PDB file of C-alpha atoms and ligand atoms in Angstrom:
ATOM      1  CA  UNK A   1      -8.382 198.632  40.859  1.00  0.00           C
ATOM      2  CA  UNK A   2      -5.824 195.876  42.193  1.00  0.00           C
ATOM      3  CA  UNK A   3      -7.130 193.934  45.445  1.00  0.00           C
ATOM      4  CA  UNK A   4      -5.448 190.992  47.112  1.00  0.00           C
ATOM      5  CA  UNK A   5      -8.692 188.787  46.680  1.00  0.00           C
ATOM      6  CA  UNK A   6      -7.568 186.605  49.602  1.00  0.00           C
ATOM      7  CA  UNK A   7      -7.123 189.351  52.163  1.00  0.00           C
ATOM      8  CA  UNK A   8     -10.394 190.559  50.732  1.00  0.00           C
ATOM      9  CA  UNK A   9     -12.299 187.234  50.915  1.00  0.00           C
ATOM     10  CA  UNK A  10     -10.896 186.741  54.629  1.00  0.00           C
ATOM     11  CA  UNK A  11     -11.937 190.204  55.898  1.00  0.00           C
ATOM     12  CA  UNK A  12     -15.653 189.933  53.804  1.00  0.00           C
ATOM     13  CA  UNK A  13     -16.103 186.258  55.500  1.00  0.00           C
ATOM     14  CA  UNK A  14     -15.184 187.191  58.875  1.00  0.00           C
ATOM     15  CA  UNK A  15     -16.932 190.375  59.086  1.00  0.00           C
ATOM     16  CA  UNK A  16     -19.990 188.711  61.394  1.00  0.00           C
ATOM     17  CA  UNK A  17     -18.242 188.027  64.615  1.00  0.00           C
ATOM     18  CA  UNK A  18     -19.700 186.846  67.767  1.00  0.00           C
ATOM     19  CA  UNK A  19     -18.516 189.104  70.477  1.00  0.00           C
ATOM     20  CA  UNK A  20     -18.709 188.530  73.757  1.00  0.00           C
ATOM     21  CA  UNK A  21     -21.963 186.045  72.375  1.00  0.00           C
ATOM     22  CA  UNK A  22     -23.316 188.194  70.595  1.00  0.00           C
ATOM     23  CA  UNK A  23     -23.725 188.166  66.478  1.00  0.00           C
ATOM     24  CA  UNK A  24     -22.021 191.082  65.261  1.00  0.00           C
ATOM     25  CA  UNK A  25     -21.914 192.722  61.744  1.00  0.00           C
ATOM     26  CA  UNK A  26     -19.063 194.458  60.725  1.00  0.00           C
ATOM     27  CA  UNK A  27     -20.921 195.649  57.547  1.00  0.00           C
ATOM     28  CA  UNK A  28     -24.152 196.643  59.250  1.00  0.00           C
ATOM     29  CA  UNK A  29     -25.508 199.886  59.078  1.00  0.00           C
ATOM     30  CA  UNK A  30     -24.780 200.656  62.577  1.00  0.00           C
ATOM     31  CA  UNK A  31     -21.937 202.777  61.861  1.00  0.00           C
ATOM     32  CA  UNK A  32     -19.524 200.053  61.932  1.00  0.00           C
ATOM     33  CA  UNK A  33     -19.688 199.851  57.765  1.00  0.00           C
ATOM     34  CA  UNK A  34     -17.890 202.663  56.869  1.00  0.00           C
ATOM     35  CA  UNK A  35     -14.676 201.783  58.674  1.00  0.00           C
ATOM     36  CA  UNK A  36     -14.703 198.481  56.978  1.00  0.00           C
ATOM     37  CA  UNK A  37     -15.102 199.488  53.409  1.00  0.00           C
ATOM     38  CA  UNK A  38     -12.532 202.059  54.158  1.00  0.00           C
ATOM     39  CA  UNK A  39      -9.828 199.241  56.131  1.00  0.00           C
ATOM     40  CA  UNK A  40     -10.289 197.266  52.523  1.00  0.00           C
ATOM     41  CA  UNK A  41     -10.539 199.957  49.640  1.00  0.00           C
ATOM     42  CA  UNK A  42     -13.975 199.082  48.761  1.00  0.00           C
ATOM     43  CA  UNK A  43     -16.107 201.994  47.523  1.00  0.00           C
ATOM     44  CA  UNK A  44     -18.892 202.612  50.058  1.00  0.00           C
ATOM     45  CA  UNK A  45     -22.044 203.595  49.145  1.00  0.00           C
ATOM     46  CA  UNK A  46     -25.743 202.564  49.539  1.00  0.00           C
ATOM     47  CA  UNK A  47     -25.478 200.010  46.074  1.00  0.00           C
ATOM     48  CA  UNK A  48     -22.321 198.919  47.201  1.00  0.00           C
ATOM     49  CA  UNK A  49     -23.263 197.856  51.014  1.00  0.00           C
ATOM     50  CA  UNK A  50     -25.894 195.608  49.242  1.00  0.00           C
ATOM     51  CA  UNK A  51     -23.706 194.085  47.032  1.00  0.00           C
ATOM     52  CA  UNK A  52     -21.135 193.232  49.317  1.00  0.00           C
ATOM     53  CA  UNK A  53     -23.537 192.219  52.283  1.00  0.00           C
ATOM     54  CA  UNK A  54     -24.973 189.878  49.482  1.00  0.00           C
ATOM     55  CA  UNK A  55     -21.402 188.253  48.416  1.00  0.00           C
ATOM     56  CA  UNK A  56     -20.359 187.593  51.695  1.00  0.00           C
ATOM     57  CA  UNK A  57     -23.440 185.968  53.053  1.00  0.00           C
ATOM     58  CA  UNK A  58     -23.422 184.142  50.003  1.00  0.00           C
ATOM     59  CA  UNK A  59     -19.713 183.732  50.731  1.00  0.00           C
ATOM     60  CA  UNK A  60     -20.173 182.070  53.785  1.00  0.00           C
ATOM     61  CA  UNK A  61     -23.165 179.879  53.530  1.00  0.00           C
ATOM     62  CA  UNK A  62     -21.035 178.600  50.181  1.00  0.00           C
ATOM     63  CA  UNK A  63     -17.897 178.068  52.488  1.00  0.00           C
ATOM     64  CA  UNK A  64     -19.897 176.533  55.459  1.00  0.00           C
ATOM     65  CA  UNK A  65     -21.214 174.080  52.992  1.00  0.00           C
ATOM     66  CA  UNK A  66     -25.109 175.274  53.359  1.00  0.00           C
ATOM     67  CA  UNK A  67     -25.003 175.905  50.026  1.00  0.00           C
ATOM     68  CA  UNK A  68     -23.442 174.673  46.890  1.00  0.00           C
ATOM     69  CA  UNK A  69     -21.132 177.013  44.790  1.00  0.00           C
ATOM     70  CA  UNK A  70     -23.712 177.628  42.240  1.00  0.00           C
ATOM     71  CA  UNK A  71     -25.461 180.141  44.603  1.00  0.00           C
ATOM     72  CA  UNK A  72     -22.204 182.542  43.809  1.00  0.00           C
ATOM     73  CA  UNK A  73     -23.646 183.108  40.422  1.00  0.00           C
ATOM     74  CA  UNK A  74     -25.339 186.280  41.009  1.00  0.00           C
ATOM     75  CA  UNK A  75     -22.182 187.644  42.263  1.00  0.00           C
ATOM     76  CA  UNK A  76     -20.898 186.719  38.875  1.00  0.00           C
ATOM     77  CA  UNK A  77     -23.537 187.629  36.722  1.00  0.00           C
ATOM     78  CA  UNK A  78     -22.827 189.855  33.707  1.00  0.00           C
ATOM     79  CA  UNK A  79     -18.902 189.844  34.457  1.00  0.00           C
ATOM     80  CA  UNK A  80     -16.428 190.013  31.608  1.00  0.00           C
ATOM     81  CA  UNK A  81     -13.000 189.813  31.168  1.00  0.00           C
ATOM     82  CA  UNK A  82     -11.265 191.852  28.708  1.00  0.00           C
ATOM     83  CA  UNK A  83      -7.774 191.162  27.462  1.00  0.00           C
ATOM     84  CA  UNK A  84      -4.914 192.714  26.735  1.00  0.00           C
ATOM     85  CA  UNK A  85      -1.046 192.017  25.360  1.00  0.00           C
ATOM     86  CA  UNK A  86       2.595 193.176  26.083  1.00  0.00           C
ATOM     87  CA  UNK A  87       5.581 191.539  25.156  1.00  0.00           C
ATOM     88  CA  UNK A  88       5.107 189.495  27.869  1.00  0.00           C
ATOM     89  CA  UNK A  89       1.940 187.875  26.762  1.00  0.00           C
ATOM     90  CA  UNK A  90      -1.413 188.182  27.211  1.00  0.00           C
ATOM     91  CA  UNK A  91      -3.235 189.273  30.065  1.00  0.00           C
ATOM     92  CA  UNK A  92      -6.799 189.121  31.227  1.00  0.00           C
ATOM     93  CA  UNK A  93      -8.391 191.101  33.781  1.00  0.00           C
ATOM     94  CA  UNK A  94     -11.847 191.316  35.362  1.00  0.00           C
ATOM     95  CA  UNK A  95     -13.732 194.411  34.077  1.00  0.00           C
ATOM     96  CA  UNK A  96     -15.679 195.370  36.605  1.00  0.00           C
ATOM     97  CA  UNK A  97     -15.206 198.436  39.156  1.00  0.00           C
ATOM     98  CA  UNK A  98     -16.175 199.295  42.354  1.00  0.00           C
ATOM     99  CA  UNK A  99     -17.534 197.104  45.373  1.00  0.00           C
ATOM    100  CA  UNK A 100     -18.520 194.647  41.967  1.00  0.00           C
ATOM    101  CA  UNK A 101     -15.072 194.541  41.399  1.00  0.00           C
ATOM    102  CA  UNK A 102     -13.699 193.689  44.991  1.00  0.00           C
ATOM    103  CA  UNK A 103     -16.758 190.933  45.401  1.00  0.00           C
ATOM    104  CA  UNK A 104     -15.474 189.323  42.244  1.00  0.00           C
ATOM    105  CA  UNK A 105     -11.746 189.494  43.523  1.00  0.00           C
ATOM    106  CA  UNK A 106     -12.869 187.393  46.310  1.00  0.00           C
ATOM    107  CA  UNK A 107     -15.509 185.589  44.667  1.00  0.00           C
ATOM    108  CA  UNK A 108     -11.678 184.628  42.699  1.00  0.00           C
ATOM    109  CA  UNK A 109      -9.972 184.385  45.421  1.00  0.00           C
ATOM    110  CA  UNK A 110     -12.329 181.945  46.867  1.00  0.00           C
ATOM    111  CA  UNK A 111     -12.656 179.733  43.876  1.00  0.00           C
ATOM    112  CA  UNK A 112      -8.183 179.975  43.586  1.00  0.00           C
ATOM    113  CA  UNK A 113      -8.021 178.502  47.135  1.00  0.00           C
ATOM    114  CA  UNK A 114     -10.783 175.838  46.500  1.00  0.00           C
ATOM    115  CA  UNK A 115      -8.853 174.421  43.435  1.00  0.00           C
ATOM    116  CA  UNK A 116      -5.108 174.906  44.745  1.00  0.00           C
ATOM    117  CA  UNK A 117      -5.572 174.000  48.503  1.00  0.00           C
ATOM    118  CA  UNK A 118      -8.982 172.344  48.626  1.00  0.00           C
ATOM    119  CA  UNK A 119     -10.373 171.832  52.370  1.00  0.00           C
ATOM    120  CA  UNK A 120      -8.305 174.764  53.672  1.00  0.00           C
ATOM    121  CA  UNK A 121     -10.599 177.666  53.894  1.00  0.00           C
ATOM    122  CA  UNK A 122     -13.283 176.330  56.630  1.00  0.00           C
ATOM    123  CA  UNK A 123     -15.466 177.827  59.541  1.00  0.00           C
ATOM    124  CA  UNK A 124     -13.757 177.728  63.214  1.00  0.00           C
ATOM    125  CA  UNK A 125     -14.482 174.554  64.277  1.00  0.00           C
ATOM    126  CA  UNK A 126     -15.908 176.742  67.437  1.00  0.00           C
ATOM    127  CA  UNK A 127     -19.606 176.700  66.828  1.00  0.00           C
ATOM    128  CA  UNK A 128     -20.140 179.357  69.072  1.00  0.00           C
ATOM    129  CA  UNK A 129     -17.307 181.518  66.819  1.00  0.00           C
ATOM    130  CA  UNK A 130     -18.989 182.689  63.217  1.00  0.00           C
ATOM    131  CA  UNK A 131     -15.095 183.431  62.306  1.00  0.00           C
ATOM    132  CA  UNK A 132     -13.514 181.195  59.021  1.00  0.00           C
ATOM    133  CA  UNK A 133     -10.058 180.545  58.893  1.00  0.00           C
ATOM    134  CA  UNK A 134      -7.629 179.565  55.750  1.00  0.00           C
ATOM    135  CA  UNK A 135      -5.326 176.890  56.814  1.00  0.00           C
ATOM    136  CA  UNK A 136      -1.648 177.503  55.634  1.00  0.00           C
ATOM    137  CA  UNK A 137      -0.349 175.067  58.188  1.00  0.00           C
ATOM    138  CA  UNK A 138       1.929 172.161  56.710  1.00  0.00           C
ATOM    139  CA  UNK A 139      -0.482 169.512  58.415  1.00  0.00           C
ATOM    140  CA  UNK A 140      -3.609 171.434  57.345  1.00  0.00           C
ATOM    141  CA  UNK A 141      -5.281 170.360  60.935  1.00  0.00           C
ATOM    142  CA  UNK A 142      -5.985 173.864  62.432  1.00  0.00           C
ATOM    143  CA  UNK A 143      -9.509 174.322  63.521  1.00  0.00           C
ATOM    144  CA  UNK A 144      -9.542 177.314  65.092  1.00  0.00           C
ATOM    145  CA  UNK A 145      -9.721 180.720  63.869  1.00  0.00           C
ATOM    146  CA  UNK A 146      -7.342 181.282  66.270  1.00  0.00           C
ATOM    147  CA  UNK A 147      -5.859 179.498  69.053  1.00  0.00           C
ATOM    148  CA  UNK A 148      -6.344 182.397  71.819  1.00  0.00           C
ATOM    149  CA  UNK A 149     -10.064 183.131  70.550  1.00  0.00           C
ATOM    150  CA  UNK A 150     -11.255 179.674  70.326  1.00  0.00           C
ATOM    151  CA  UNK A 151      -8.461 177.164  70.574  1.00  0.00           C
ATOM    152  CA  UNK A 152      -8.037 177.505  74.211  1.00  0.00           C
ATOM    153  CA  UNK A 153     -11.353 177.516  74.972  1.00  0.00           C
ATOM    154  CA  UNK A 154     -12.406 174.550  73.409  1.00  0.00           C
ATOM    155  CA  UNK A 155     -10.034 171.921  74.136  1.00  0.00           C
ATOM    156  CA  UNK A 156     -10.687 173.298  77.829  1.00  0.00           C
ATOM    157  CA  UNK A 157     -14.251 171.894  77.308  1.00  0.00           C
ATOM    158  CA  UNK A 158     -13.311 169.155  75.913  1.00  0.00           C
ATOM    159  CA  UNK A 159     -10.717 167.787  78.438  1.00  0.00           C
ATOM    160  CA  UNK A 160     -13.597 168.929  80.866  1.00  0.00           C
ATOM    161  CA  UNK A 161     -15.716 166.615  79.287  1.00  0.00           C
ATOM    162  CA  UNK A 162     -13.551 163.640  78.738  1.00  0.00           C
ATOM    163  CA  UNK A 163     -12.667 163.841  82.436  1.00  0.00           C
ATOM    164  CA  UNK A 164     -16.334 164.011  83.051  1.00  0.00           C
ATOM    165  CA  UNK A 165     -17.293 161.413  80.780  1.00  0.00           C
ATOM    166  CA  UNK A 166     -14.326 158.876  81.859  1.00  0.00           C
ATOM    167  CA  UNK A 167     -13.900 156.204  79.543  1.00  0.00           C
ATOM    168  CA  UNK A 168     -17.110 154.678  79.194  1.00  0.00           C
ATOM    169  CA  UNK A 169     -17.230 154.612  75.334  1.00  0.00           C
ATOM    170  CA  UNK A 170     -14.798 152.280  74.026  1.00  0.00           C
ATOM    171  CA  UNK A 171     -15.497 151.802  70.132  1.00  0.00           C
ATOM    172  CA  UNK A 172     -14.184 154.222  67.126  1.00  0.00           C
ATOM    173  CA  UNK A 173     -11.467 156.882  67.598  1.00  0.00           C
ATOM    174  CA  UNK A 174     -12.630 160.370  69.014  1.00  0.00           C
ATOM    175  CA  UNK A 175     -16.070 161.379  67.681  1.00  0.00           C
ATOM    176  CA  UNK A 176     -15.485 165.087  69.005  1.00  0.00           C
ATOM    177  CA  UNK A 177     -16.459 168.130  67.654  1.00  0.00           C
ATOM    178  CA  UNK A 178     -15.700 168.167  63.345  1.00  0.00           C
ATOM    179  CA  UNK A 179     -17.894 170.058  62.244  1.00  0.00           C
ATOM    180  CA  UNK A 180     -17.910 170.037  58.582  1.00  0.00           C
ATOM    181  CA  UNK A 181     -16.206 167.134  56.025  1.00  0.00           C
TER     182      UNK A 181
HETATM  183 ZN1  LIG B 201     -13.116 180.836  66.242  1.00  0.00          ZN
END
């Protein structure tokens, strides 16, 4: 099975949105599961909601910095490669099938962007948003997961606040929100 890991990785780490504040889960087993495995080709079935509830939260906590990359390993665990030559040279490709195979494609995916454009997959800088967001921006400065969803909102606040706050604090540059390093 070919997946585009990155689509994969974006759709598993944003499946937990906060709608209208509340904590959603696009992979619970409320019914909303099936359309999900079905928008991203991964086999659904009982084995396969576990392991790709357990990727993602590890997914996430991993990408939100709560824990270090080493907690991926189970998602790895027992995965080979097996390889294989044309004239073009040789190949090697992930054996593994099902919902194991499209966790690994993003546990990949993941672990491509973290090495090629380090800093650029983050959470929404919107606390109140559980949404991540991959940066392809020339500056790499977005924060938002999107500027409509979150964007808006926040700077909102935050010119609320300055206006509120006037300008008693005069030492270091802008301490506002930044979340994570
Ligand atoms: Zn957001």
């Amino acid at each position: 099975m070919r997946v585009d890991g990155e689509a994969l990785l974006l759709s598993l780490l944003n499946s937990t949105p906060v709608v209208a504040g509340r904590p959603t889960d696009e992979l619970g087993d409320d019914g909303r599961a099936g359309p999900w495995f079905a928008a991203n080709g991964v086999p659904d079935g009982d084995a396969d909601r576990r392991e790709v509830r357990r990727a993602r939260d590890l997914l996430q906590a991993v990408v939100r910095g709560a824990e270090p990359p080493s907690a991926l390993g189970p998602v790895l665990a027992g995965v080979v490669s097996r390889a294989s030559v044309d004239d073009s040279g040789v190949t090697w490709e992930v054996d593994a099938d099902g919902a194991r195979g499209a966790v690994v494609a993003a546990v990949l995916a993941w672990d491509a962007v973290r090495r090629g454009r380090p800093g650029r997959l983050r959470a929404c800088a919107n606390d109140e948003c559980a949404r991540f967001l991959l940066d392809r921006s020339k500056s790499n400065n977005a924060r938002w997961c999107s500027m409509a969803a979150c964007g808006n909102k926040l700077k909102a606040r935050r010119h609320y606040r300055r206006v509120r706050e006037g300008a008693g604090e005069g030492s270091t540059g802008d301490g506002s929100a930044g979340a994570a390093g």
